[in-house]
C-alpha positions as a printed Julia matrix, in Angstrom:
323×3 Matrix{Float64}:
  50.7    23.72  152.29
  48.8    21.2   154.78
  52.16   19.75  155.47
  53.72   22.94  156.02
  51.01   23.92  158.39
  51.17   20.77  160.3
  54.83   21.1   160.67
  54.46   24.48  161.9
  51.96   23.51  164.47
  53.94   20.63  165.39
  57.31   23.02  166.01
  55.05   25.24  168.17
  52.94   22.89  170.4
  54.51   19.72  169.99
  53.32   16.27  168.79
  49.92   16.9   170.41
  49.6    20.3   168.49
  47.48   19.14  165.86
  44.99   17.33  168.04
  44.96   20.36  170.05
  44.1    22.71  167.17
  41.49   20.55  166.16
  39.7    20.17  169.51
  39.88   24.28  169.87
  38.37   24.49  166.3
  35.7    21.95  167.31
  34.86   23.83  170.59
  34.77   27.14  168.82
  32.42   26.33  165.84
  29.88   24.73  168.64
  30.1    27.86  170.44
  29.56   29.67  167.25
  26.68   27.68  166.02
  24.57   28.32  169.24
  23.66   31.82  168.49
  22.9    31.21  164.7
  20.57   28.41  165.92
  18.94   30.56  168.54
  18.26   33.24  165.99
  16.4    31.0   163.59
  13.13   32.73  162.55
   9.92   31.51  164.59
   7.35   29.41  162.77
   4.35   31.36  161.85
   1.84   28.71  163.32
   4.1    29.08  166.69
   3.32   32.8   166.51
  -0.4    32.13  165.78
  -0.55   29.68  168.67
   0.98   31.92  171.05
  -1.27   34.79  170.29
  -4.16   32.39  170.76
  -2.79   31.22  174.08
  -2.21   35.02  175.42
  -5.67   35.86  174.26
  -7.3    32.91  176.05
  -5.05   33.74  179.21
  -6.37   37.15  179.23
  -9.97   36.03  178.82
  -9.93   33.63  181.76
  -7.29   35.1   184.07
 -10.03   36.71  186.63
 -11.01   32.95  187.31
  -7.79   30.93  186.8
  -4.31   31.43  187.95
  -1.52   32.35  185.58
  -0.08   29.36  184.45
   3.09   30.78  182.07
   6.22   29.16  182.0
   9.55   30.46  182.71
   9.86   33.22  179.85
  13.7    32.8   179.66
  13.66   29.13  179.37
  10.66   29.24  176.97
  12.86   30.95  174.14
  15.17   27.76  174.16
  12.4    25.28  174.57
  12.95   23.23  171.49
  16.6    22.77  172.69
  15.93   22.0   175.99
  12.8    19.5   175.76
  12.42   16.26  174.01
  11.01   16.18  170.45
   8.72   13.65  171.16
   5.53   13.59  173.39
   6.52   10.02  174.8
  10.21   11.13  175.87
   8.81   14.28  177.32
   6.12   12.47  179.46
   8.3     9.88  180.4
  11.13   12.35  181.69
   8.44   14.4   183.26
   7.18   11.58  185.3
  10.63   10.39  186.19
  11.44   14.13  187.48
   8.07   14.15  189.45
   9.07   10.58  191.13
  12.31   12.27  192.02
  10.29   15.16  193.73
  10.83   17.96  191.08
   7.29   18.88  190.1
   7.78   22.3   188.86
   6.5    23.21  185.55
  10.04   23.79  184.17
  12.05   20.69  185.62
  12.3    19.05  182.31
  13.88   22.21  180.77
  16.18   22.86  183.93
  17.19   19.08  183.65
  18.5    19.05  180.15
  19.7    22.65  180.77
  22.01   21.29  183.51
  23.06   18.34  181.27
  24.15   20.92  178.52
  25.86   23.34  180.52
  27.71   20.78  182.82
  28.88   18.9   179.77
  30.1    21.63  177.85
  31.41   23.78  180.78
  33.43   20.71  182.15
  34.64   19.68  178.68
  35.96   23.16  178.28
  37.67   23.09  181.81
  39.17   19.61  181.21
  40.47   20.79  178.04
  42.04   23.85  179.28
  43.65   22.35  182.2
  45.08   19.42  180.46
  46.57   21.9   177.67
  47.8    24.53  179.96
  48.84   22.4   183.09
  49.39   18.58  182.24
  49.9    18.42  178.41
  53.18   16.63  177.38
  54.19   16.13  173.81
  54.99   12.16  174.64
  51.5    11.74  176.11
  49.44    8.76  174.83
  46.04    9.45  172.99
  43.98    7.69  175.52
  45.37    9.87  178.45
  44.43   13.04  176.41
  41.01   11.59  175.76
  40.8    10.74  179.39
  41.25   14.5   180.5
  39.58   16.25  177.84
  36.53   14.4   177.37
  36.45   12.65  180.57
  34.92   15.77  182.65
  32.55   16.42  180.0
  30.94   13.24  179.99
  30.97   13.23  183.71
  29.26   16.37  183.92
  26.57   15.18  181.04
  25.56   12.0   183.0
  25.81   13.67  186.51
  22.11   15.15  186.44
  20.89   11.64  185.42
  22.87    9.87  188.26
  21.24   12.55  190.76
  17.65   12.01  189.37
  17.83    8.37  189.85
  19.43    8.2   193.3
  16.54   10.65  194.08
  13.94    8.62  192.71
  15.31    5.45  194.44
  15.48    7.35  197.93
  11.97    8.63  197.52
  10.61    5.01  196.62
  12.5     3.57  199.85
  11.25    6.42  201.9
   7.59    5.78  200.92
   7.97    1.99  201.14
   9.38    2.38  204.76
   6.61    5.14  206.07
   3.29    3.45  204.09
   2.53    0.81  206.75
   2.57    3.37  209.5
   0.45    5.77  207.29
  -2.0     3.18  206.49
  -2.66    2.54  210.38
  -2.7     6.0   211.06
  -5.48    6.67  208.13
  -7.43    3.52  209.49
  -7.57    5.33  213.08
  -8.84    8.71  211.48
 -11.73    6.64  209.44
 -12.61    4.45  212.39
 -12.86    7.61  214.38
 -15.5     9.25  212.11
 -13.61   11.34  209.75
 -14.01   10.94  206.07
 -11.04    9.83  203.48
 -10.34   13.46  202.73
 -10.04   14.49  206.14
  -7.95   11.22  206.89
  -5.56   11.98  204.18
  -4.9    15.59  205.21
  -4.26   14.61  208.87
  -1.96   11.93  208.18
  -0.08   14.24  205.82
   0.73   16.76  208.2
   1.28   13.91  211.08
   4.12   12.19  208.71
   5.81   15.37  207.59
   8.42   14.91  210.06
   9.45   11.27  209.63
   8.56   10.52  205.89
   8.4    13.87  204.08
   8.3    12.31  200.59
   5.1    10.47  201.57
   3.66   13.28  203.24
   4.11   15.44  200.1
   2.14   12.91  197.88
  -0.95   12.69  200.28
  -0.76   16.4   200.45
  -0.97   16.69  196.64
  -3.79   14.07  196.5
  -5.62   16.19  199.33
  -5.31   19.53  197.34
  -6.54   17.86  194.27
  -9.44   16.43  195.99
 -10.32   19.97  197.36
  -9.98   21.16  194.0
 -12.78   19.03  192.59
 -10.87   16.42  190.71
 -12.47   12.82  190.42
 -11.04   10.76  193.54
 -10.21    7.59  191.42
  -8.02    9.97  189.12
  -6.33   11.45  191.75
  -5.4     8.18  193.43
  -4.46    6.75  190.05
  -2.13    9.65  189.51
  -0.59    9.23  193.08
   0.41    5.49  192.18
   1.86    6.5   188.88
   3.75    9.3   190.74
   5.08    7.22  193.88
   6.22    4.08  191.29
   5.8     1.63  194.27
   3.6    -1.56  194.0
   2.33   -1.3   197.65
   1.13    2.18  196.63
  -0.41    0.89  193.43
  -2.35   -2.05  195.45
  -3.61    0.54  197.85
  -5.31    2.88  194.98
  -6.86   -0.41  193.69
  -8.14   -1.37  197.09
  -9.82    2.15  197.32
 -11.15    2.21  194.09
 -12.49   -1.22  194.25
 -14.17   -0.19  197.71
 -15.76    2.92  196.09
 -17.03    0.85  193.1
 -18.55   -2.23  194.95
 -19.71    0.35  197.9
 -17.96   -1.79  200.6
 -16.79   -0.14  203.81
 -13.55    1.87  203.43
 -12.61    1.09  207.04
 -12.89   -2.66  206.63
 -10.78   -2.35  203.32
  -8.08   -0.21  205.11
  -7.97   -2.64  208.03
  -7.39   -5.6   206.14
  -4.64   -4.13  203.57
  -3.02   -2.25  206.73
  -2.43   -5.64  208.29
  -1.21   -7.0   205.41
   1.28   -4.16  204.96
   2.57   -4.76  208.75
   2.95   -8.27  207.58
   5.22   -7.41  204.6
   7.12   -4.83  206.66
   8.12   -8.07  208.87
   9.01  -10.04  205.99
  11.09   -7.44  204.64
  13.0    -7.06  207.73
  13.45  -10.82  208.26
  14.71  -11.09  204.71
  17.45   -8.51  205.51
  18.46  -10.22  208.28
  18.64  -13.7   206.45
  20.92  -11.95  203.86
  23.32  -10.41  206.69
  25.14  -13.67  207.41
  25.84  -14.09  203.49
  27.08  -10.75  203.38
  29.09  -10.76  206.2
  31.05  -13.69  205.08
  33.09  -12.4   202.17
  33.89   -9.47  204.47
  34.85  -11.61  207.4
  37.08  -13.78  205.29
  38.89  -10.75  203.86
  39.69   -9.35  207.28
  40.3   -12.46  209.08
  42.2   -14.72  206.64
  45.23  -12.64  205.73
  46.24  -11.59  209.46
  45.69  -15.67  210.38
  47.78  -16.62  207.73
  50.43  -13.76  208.52
  50.77  -15.24  212.2
  50.53  -19.06  211.44
  52.85  -19.06  208.44
  54.67  -16.02  209.04
  57.11  -17.32  211.63
  57.75  -20.44  209.38
  58.66  -18.33  206.26
  61.42  -16.35  208.47
  62.68  -19.65  209.96
  63.04  -21.24  206.69
  65.01  -18.25  205.5
  67.09  -18.06  208.29
  67.99  -21.62  207.51
  68.65  -21.05  203.81
  71.06  -18.17  204.96
  72.98  -20.39  207.18
  73.26  -23.23  204.83
  74.74  -20.68  202.12
């Protein structure tokens, strides 16, 4: 029976017919299993915790803001979040470093991976079967056109977040010396550290928005009553930049030992300016090495053509005359 079915499918769809049927059945089973998984009965303990949470929110809503998550995404939280607290914390921190601080950022990230992966997988499979499919196509070509788009869609959010993290870190590194200089001016003018941070946040908004956002966050957290050392430590973790972590350590030590914040900022700002000059010199010293290969690629082939070309033409003409 299986041989008859295989022969019938091959006759209808060609040599790649069994592979297409298997891929279609797999995709159909995946789509069919999603509603069954979503219809699973809720855990009684989850219902009890949800009831307790709603009761607590109702009692404290007069003095606290409503912090409920997106109800639509909350239904599928077990599918759109890591199962361990360590993975969830690491992903949330990475998204915060990329500038995505919303409460549903982790769920939206995994939702984007799932939607793009399955969507591009279906589009790639349909495009290959309907447009590019040929009976004698090799297996690697089929896998490339079918699975390739799905893999690209799955890894696209991860690539985007990684690029965002690197861009924000680079922006923070470039703007941090200027921020320290402005903060030092504000402190020496008689403003407190909180006022200085708020003023620097507003001044940096046009040039370095990522660093301005970080200063604005710590300013709001300080106004909300959070401990200053905890606020600064959180900033160091969010930025993921060594200069910011050292700055946090300097401020915490100044507060612990009772030293002048202005003196600490003056010394550290001078160090940051020197470090910025050293970074610029390092890039300048790397430039000749990077240009060497490009120069060779762009100049050596034309030079060889100019010098050796006439000789090759002359030798070929001599050979034709001898013949």
